XYZ file of N, CA, C and O in Angstrom:
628
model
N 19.785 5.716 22.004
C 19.478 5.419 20.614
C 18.005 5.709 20.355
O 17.212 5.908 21.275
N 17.683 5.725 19.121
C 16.133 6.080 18.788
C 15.919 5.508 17.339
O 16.909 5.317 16.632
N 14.601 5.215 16.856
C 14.123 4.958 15.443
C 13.291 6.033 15.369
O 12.805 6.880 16.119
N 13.285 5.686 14.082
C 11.972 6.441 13.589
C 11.795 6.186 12.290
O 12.747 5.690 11.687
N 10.619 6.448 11.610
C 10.436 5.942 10.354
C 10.766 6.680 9.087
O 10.142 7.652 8.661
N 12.325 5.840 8.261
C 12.397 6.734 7.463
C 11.892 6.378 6.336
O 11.109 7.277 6.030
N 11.891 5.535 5.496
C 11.110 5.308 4.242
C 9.577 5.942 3.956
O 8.969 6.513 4.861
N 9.268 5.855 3.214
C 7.875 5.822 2.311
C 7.332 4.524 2.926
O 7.685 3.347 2.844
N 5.857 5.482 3.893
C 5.198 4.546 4.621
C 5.623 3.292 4.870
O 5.139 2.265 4.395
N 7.046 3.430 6.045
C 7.462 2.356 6.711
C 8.428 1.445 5.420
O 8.641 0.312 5.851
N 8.783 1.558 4.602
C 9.831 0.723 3.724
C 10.807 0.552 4.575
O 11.142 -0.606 4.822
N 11.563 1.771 5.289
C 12.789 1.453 5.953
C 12.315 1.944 7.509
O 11.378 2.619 7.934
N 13.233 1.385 8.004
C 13.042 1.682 9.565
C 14.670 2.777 9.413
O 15.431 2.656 8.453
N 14.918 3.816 10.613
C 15.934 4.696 10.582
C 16.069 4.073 12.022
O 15.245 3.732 12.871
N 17.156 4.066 11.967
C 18.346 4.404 13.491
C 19.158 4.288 13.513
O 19.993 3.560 12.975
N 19.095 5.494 14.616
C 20.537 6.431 15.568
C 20.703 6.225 16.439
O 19.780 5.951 17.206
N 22.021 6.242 16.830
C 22.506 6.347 17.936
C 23.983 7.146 18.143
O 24.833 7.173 17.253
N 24.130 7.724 19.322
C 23.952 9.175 20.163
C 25.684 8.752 20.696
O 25.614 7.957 21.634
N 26.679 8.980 20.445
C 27.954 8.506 21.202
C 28.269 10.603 21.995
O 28.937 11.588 21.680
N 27.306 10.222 23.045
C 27.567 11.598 23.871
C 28.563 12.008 24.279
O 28.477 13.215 24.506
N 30.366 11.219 24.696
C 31.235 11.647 25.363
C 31.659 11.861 23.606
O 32.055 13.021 23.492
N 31.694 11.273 22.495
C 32.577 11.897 21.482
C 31.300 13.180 20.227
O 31.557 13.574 19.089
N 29.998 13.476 21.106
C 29.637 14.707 20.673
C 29.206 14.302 19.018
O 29.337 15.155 18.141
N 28.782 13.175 18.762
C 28.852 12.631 17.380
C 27.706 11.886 17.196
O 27.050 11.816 18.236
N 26.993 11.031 15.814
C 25.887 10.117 16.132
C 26.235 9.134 14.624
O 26.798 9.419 13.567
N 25.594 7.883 15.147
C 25.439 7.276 13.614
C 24.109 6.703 12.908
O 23.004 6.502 13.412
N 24.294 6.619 12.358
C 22.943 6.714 11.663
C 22.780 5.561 10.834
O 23.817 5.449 10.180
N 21.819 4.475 10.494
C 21.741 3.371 9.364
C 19.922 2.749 8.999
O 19.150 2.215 9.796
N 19.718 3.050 7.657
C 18.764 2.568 7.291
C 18.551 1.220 6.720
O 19.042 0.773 5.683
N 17.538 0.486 7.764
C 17.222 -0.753 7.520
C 15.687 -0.989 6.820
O 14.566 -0.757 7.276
N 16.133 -1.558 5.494
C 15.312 -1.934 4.918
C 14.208 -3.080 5.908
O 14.585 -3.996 6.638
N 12.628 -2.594 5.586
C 11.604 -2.955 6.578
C 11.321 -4.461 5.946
O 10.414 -4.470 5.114
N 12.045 -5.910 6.246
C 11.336 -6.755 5.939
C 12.137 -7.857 7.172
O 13.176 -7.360 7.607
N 11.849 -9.004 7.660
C 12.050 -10.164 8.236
C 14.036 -10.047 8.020
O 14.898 -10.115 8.897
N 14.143 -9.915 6.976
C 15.756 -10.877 7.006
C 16.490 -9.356 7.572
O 16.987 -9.297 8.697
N 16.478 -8.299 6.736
C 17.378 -7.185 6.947
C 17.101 -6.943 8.755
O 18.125 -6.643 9.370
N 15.905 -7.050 9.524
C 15.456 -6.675 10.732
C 16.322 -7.572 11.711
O 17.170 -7.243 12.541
N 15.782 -8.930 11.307
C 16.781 -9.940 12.001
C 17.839 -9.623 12.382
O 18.220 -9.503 13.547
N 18.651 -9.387 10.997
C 20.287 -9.601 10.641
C 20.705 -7.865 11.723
O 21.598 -7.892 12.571
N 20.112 -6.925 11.522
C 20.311 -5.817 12.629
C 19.946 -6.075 13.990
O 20.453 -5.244 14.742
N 19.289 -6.880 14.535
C 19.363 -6.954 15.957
C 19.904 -8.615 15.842
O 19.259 -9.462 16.460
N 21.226 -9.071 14.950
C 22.056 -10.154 15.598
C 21.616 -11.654 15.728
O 22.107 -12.504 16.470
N 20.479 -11.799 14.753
C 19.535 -12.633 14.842
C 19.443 -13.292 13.462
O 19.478 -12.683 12.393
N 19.282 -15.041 13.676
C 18.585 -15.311 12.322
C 17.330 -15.176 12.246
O 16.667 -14.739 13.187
N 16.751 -15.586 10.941
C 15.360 -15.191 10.806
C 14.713 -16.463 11.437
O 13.521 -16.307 11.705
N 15.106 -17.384 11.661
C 14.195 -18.612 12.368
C 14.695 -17.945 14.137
O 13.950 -18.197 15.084
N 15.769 -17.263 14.313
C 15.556 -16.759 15.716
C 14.025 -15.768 15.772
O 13.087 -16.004 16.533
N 14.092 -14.466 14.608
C 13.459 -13.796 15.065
C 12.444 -13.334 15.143
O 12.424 -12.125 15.371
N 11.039 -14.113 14.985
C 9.911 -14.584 15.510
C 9.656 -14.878 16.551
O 9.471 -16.079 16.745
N 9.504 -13.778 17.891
C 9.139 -14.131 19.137
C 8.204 -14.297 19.250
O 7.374 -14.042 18.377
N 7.857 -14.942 20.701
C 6.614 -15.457 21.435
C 5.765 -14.640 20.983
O 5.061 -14.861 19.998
N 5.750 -13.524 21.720
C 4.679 -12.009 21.994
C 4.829 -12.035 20.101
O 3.899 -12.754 19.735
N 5.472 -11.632 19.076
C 5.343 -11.461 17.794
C 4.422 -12.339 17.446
O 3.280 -11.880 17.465
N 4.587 -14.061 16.963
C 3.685 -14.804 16.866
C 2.245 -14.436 17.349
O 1.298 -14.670 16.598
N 2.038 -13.848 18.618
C 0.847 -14.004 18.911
C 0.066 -12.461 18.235
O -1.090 -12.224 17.883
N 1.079 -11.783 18.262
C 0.813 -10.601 17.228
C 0.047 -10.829 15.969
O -1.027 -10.364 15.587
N 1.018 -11.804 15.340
C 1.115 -11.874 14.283
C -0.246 -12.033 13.309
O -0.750 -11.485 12.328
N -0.680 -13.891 14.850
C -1.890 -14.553 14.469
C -3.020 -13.283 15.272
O -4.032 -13.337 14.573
N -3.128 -12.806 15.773
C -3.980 -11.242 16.255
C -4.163 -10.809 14.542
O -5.271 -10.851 14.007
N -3.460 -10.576 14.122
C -3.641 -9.413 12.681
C -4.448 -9.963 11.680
O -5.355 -9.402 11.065
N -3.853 -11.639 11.522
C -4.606 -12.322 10.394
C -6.120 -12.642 11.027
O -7.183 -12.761 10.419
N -5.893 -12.725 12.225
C -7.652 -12.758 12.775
C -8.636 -11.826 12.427
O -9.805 -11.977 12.070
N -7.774 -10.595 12.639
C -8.760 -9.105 12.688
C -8.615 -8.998 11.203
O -9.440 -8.130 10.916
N -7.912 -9.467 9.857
C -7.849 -9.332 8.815
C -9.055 -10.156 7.705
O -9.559 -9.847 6.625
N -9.181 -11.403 8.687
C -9.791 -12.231 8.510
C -11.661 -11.768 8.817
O -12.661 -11.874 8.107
N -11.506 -11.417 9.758
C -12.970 -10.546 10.213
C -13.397 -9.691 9.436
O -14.387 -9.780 8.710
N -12.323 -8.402 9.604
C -12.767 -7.788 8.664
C -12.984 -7.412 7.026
O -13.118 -6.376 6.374
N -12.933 -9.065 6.709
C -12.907 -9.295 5.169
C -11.458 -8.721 3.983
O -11.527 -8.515 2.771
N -10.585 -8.631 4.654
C -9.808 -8.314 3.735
C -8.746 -9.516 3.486
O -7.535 -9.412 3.681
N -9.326 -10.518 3.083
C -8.979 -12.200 2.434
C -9.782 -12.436 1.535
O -9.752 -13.460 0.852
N -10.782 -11.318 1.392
C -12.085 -11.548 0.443
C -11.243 -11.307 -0.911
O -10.613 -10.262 -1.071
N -11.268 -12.423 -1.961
C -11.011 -12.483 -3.141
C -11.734 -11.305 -4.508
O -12.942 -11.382 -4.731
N -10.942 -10.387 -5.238
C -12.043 -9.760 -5.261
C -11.527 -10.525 -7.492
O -12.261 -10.783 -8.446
N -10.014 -10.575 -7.312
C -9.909 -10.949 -8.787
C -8.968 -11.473 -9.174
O -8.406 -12.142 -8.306
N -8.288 -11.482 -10.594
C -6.917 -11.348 -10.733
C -5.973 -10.617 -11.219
O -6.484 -9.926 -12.101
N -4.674 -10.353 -11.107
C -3.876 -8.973 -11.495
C -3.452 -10.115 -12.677
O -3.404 -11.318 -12.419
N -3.156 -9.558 -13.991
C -2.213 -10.400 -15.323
C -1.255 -9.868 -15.158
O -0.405 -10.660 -15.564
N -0.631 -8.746 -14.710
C 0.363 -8.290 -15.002
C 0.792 -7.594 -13.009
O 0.104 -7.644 -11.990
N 2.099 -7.071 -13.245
C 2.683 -6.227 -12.530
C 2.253 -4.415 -12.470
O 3.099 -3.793 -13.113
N 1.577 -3.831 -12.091
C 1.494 -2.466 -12.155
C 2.183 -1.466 -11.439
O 1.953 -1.406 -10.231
N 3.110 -0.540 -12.014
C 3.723 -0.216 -11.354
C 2.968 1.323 -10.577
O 2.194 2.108 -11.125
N 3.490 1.379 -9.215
C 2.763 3.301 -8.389
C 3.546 4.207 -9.738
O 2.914 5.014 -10.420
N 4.819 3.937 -9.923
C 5.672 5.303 -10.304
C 5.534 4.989 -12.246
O 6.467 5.423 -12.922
N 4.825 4.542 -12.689
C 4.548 4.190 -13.871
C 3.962 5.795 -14.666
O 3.807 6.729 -13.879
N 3.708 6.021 -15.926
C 3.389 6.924 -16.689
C 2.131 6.571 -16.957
O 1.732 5.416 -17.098
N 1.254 7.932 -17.057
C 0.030 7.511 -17.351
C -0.566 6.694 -18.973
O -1.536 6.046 -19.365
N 0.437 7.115 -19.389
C 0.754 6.537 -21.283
C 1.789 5.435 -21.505
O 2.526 5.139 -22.445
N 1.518 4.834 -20.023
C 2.548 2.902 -20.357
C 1.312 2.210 -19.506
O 0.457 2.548 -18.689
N 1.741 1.066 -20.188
C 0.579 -0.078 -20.142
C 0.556 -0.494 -18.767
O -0.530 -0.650 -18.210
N 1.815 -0.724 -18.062
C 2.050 -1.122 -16.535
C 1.822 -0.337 -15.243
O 1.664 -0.693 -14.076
N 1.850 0.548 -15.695
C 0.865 2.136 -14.686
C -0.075 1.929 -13.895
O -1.257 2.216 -14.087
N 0.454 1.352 -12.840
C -0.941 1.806 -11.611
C -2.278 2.555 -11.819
O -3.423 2.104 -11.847
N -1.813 3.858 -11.960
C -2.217 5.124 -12.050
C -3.307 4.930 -13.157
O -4.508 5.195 -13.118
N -2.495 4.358 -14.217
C -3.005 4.428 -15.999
C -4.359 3.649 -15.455
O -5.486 4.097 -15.666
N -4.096 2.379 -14.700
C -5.167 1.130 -14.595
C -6.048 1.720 -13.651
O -7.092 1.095 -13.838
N -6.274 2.611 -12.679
C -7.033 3.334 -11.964
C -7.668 3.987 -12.863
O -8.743 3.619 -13.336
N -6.996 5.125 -13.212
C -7.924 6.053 -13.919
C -8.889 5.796 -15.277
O -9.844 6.488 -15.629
N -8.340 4.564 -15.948
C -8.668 4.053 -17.317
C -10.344 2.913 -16.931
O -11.450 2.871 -17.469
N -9.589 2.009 -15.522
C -10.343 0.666 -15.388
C -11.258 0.874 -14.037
O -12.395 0.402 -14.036
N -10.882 1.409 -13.167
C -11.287 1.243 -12.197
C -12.454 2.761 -11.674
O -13.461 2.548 -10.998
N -12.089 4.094 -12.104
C -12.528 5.020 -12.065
C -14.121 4.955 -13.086
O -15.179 5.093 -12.471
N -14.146 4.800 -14.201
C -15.383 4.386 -15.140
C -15.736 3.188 -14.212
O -16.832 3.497 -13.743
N -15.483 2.350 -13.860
C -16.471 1.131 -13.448
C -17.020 1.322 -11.847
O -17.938 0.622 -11.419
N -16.540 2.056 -11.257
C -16.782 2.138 -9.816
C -17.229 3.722 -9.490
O -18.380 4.076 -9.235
N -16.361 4.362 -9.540
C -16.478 5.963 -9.607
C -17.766 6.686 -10.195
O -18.724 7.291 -9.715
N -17.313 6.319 -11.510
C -18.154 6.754 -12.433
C -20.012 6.219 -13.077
O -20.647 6.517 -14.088
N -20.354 5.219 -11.715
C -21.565 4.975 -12.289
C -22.226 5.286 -11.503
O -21.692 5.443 -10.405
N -23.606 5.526 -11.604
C -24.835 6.061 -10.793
C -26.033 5.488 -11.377
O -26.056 4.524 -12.142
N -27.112 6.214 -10.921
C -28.196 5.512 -10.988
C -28.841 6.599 -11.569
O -28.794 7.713 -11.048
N -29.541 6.335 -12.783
C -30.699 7.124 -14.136
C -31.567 7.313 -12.913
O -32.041 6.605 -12.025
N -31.562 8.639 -13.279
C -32.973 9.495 -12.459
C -34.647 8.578 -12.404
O -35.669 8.619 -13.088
N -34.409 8.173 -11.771
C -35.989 7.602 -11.867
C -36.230 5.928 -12.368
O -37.118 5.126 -12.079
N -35.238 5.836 -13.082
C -35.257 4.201 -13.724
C -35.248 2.777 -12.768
O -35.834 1.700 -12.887
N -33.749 3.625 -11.200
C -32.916 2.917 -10.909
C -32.062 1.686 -11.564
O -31.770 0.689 -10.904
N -31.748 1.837 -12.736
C -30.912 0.652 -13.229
C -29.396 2.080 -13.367
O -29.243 3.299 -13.453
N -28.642 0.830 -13.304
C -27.253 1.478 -13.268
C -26.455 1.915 -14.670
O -25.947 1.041 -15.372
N -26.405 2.861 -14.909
C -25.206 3.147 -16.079
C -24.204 4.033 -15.915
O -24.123 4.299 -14.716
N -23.557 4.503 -16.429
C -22.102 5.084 -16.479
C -22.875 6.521 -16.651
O -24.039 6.621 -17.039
N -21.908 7.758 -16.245
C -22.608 9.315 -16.856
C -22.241 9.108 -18.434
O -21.237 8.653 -18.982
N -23.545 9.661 -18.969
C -23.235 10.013 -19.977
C -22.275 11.465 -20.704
O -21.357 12.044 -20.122
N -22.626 11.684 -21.623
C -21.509 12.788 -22.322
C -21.816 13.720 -21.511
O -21.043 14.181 -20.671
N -23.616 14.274 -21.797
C -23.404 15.298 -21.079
C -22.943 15.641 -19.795
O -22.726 16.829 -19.558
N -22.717 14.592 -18.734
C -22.354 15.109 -17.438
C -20.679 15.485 -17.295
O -19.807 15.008 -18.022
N -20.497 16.266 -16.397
C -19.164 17.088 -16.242
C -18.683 16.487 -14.624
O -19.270 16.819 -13.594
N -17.523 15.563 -14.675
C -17.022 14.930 -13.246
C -15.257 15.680 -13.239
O -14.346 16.014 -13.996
N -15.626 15.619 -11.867
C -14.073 16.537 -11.248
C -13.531 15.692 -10.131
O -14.293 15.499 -9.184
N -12.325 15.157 -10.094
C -11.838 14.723 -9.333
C -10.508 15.255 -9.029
O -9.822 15.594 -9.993
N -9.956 15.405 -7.666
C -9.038 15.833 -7.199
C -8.477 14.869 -6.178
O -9.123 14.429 -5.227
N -7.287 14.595 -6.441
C -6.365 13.546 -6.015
C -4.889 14.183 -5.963
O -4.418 15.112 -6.618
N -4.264 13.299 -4.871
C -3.033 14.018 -4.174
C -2.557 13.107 -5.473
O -3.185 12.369 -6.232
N -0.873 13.571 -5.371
C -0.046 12.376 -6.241
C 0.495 11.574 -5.338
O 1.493 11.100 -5.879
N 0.387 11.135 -4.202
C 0.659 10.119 -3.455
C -0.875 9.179 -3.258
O -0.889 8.618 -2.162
N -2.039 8.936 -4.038
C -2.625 8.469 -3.384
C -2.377 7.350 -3.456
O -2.704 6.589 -2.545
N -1.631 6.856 -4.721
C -1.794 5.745 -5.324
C -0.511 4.862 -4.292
O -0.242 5.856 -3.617
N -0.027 4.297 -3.993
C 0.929 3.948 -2.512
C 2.148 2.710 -2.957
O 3.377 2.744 -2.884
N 1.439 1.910 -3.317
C 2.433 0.617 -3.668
C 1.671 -0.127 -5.256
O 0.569 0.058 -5.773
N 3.134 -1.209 -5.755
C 2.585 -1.825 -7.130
C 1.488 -2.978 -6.280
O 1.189 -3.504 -5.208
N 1.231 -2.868 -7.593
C -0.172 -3.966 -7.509
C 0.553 -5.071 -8.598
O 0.890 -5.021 -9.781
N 0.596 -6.109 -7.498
C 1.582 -7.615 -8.137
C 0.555 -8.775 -8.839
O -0.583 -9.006 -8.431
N 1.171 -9.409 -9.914
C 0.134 -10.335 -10.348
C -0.125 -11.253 -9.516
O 0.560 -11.683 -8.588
N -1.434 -11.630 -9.979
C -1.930 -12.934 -9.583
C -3.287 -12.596 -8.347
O -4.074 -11.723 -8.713
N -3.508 -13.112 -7.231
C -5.176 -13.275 -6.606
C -4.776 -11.780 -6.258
O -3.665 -11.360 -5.933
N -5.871 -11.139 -6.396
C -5.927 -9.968 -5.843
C -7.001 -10.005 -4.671
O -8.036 -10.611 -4.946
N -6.915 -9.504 -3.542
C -7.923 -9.287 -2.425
C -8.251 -7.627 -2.064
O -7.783 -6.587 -2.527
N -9.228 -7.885 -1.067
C -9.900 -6.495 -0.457
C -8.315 -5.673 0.077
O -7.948 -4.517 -0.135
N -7.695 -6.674 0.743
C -6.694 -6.154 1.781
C -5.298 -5.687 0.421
O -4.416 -4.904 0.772
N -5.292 -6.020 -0.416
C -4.287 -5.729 -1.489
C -4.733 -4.622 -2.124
O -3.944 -3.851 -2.671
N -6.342 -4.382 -2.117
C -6.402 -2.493 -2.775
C -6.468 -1.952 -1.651
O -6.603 -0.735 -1.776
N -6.438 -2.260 -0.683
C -6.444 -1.319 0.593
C -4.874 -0.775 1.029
O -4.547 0.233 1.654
N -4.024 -1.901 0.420
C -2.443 -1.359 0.285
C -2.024 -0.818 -0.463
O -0.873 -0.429 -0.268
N -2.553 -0.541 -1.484
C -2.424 0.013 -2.957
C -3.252 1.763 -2.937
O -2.762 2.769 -3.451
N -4.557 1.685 -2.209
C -5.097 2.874 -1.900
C -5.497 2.998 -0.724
O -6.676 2.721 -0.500
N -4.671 3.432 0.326
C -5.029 3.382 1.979
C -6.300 4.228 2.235
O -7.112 3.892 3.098
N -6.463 5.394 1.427
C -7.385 6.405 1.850
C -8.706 5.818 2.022
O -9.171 4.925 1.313
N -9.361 6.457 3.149
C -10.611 6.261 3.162
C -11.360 6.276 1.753
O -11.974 5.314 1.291
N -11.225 7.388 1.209
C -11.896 8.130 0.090
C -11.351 7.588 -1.552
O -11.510 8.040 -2.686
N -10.945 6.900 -1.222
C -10.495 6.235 -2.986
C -10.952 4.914 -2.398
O -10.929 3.892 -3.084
């Protein structure tokens, strides 16, 4: 038998397995969360939290914890969706390019002043972006470091 990852960055887990004397294979995609994982390897979900997992687990929130991504940065009001239109209000995409691109992206520092403002008219900005950069919705309520880092994995956004 074998996995491998079939979803959009890990959503589903894939596996096969190989029935060699009848020359055949089967195949089933398991949705990537606690209950569906369990329920495929025969398990409840209070079974399937092992030892070695737990200690995994608390490993991740440590190194998550270190490296600041618990840091509070705001709050979401709404639901935003990745696969949203750039001309609907719930748009990931729309709220990047509208909110987040002008306030972060788009400011620099006046030649000589050092105080911060936005480019003005005259300057000319080019950005080039895959259409996958944008990754998962951004859900209401506390938003953290580690929640735009799931939302935009890239180094470079």
């Amino acid at each position: 038998s074998s996995s491998f990852e079939a979803g959009r960055y890990l959503d589903t887990v894939g596996f096969v397995s190989f029935d060699i004397a009848k020359g055949g294979f089967r195949h089933v995609f398991v949705d990537a969360n606690r209950v569906s994982l369990a329920q495929s390897l025969g398990m409840s979900v209070d079974e399937y939290p092992t030892e070695d997992g737990k200690e995994l687990t608390s490993y991740i929130q440590r190194t998550l914890e270190h490296a600041g991504a618990n840091v509070i940065l705001g709050c979401s009001p709404r639901r935003y969706r990745v696969d949203g239109y750039l001309n609907e209000t719930d748009s990931l995409l729309q709220l990047f390019m509208g909110e987040v691109l002008p306030k972060t992206f788009l400011k620099t520092f006046n030649r000589g002043s050092g105080s911060s403002s936005s480019f003005g008219h005259s300057e000319n900005v080019l950005m080039q972006a895959q259409d996958w950069f944008v990754r998962y919705d951004l859900f209401p309520g506390v938003v953290t470091v580690g929640n735009v880092f799931e939302v935009l994995p890239e180094d470079d956004t």
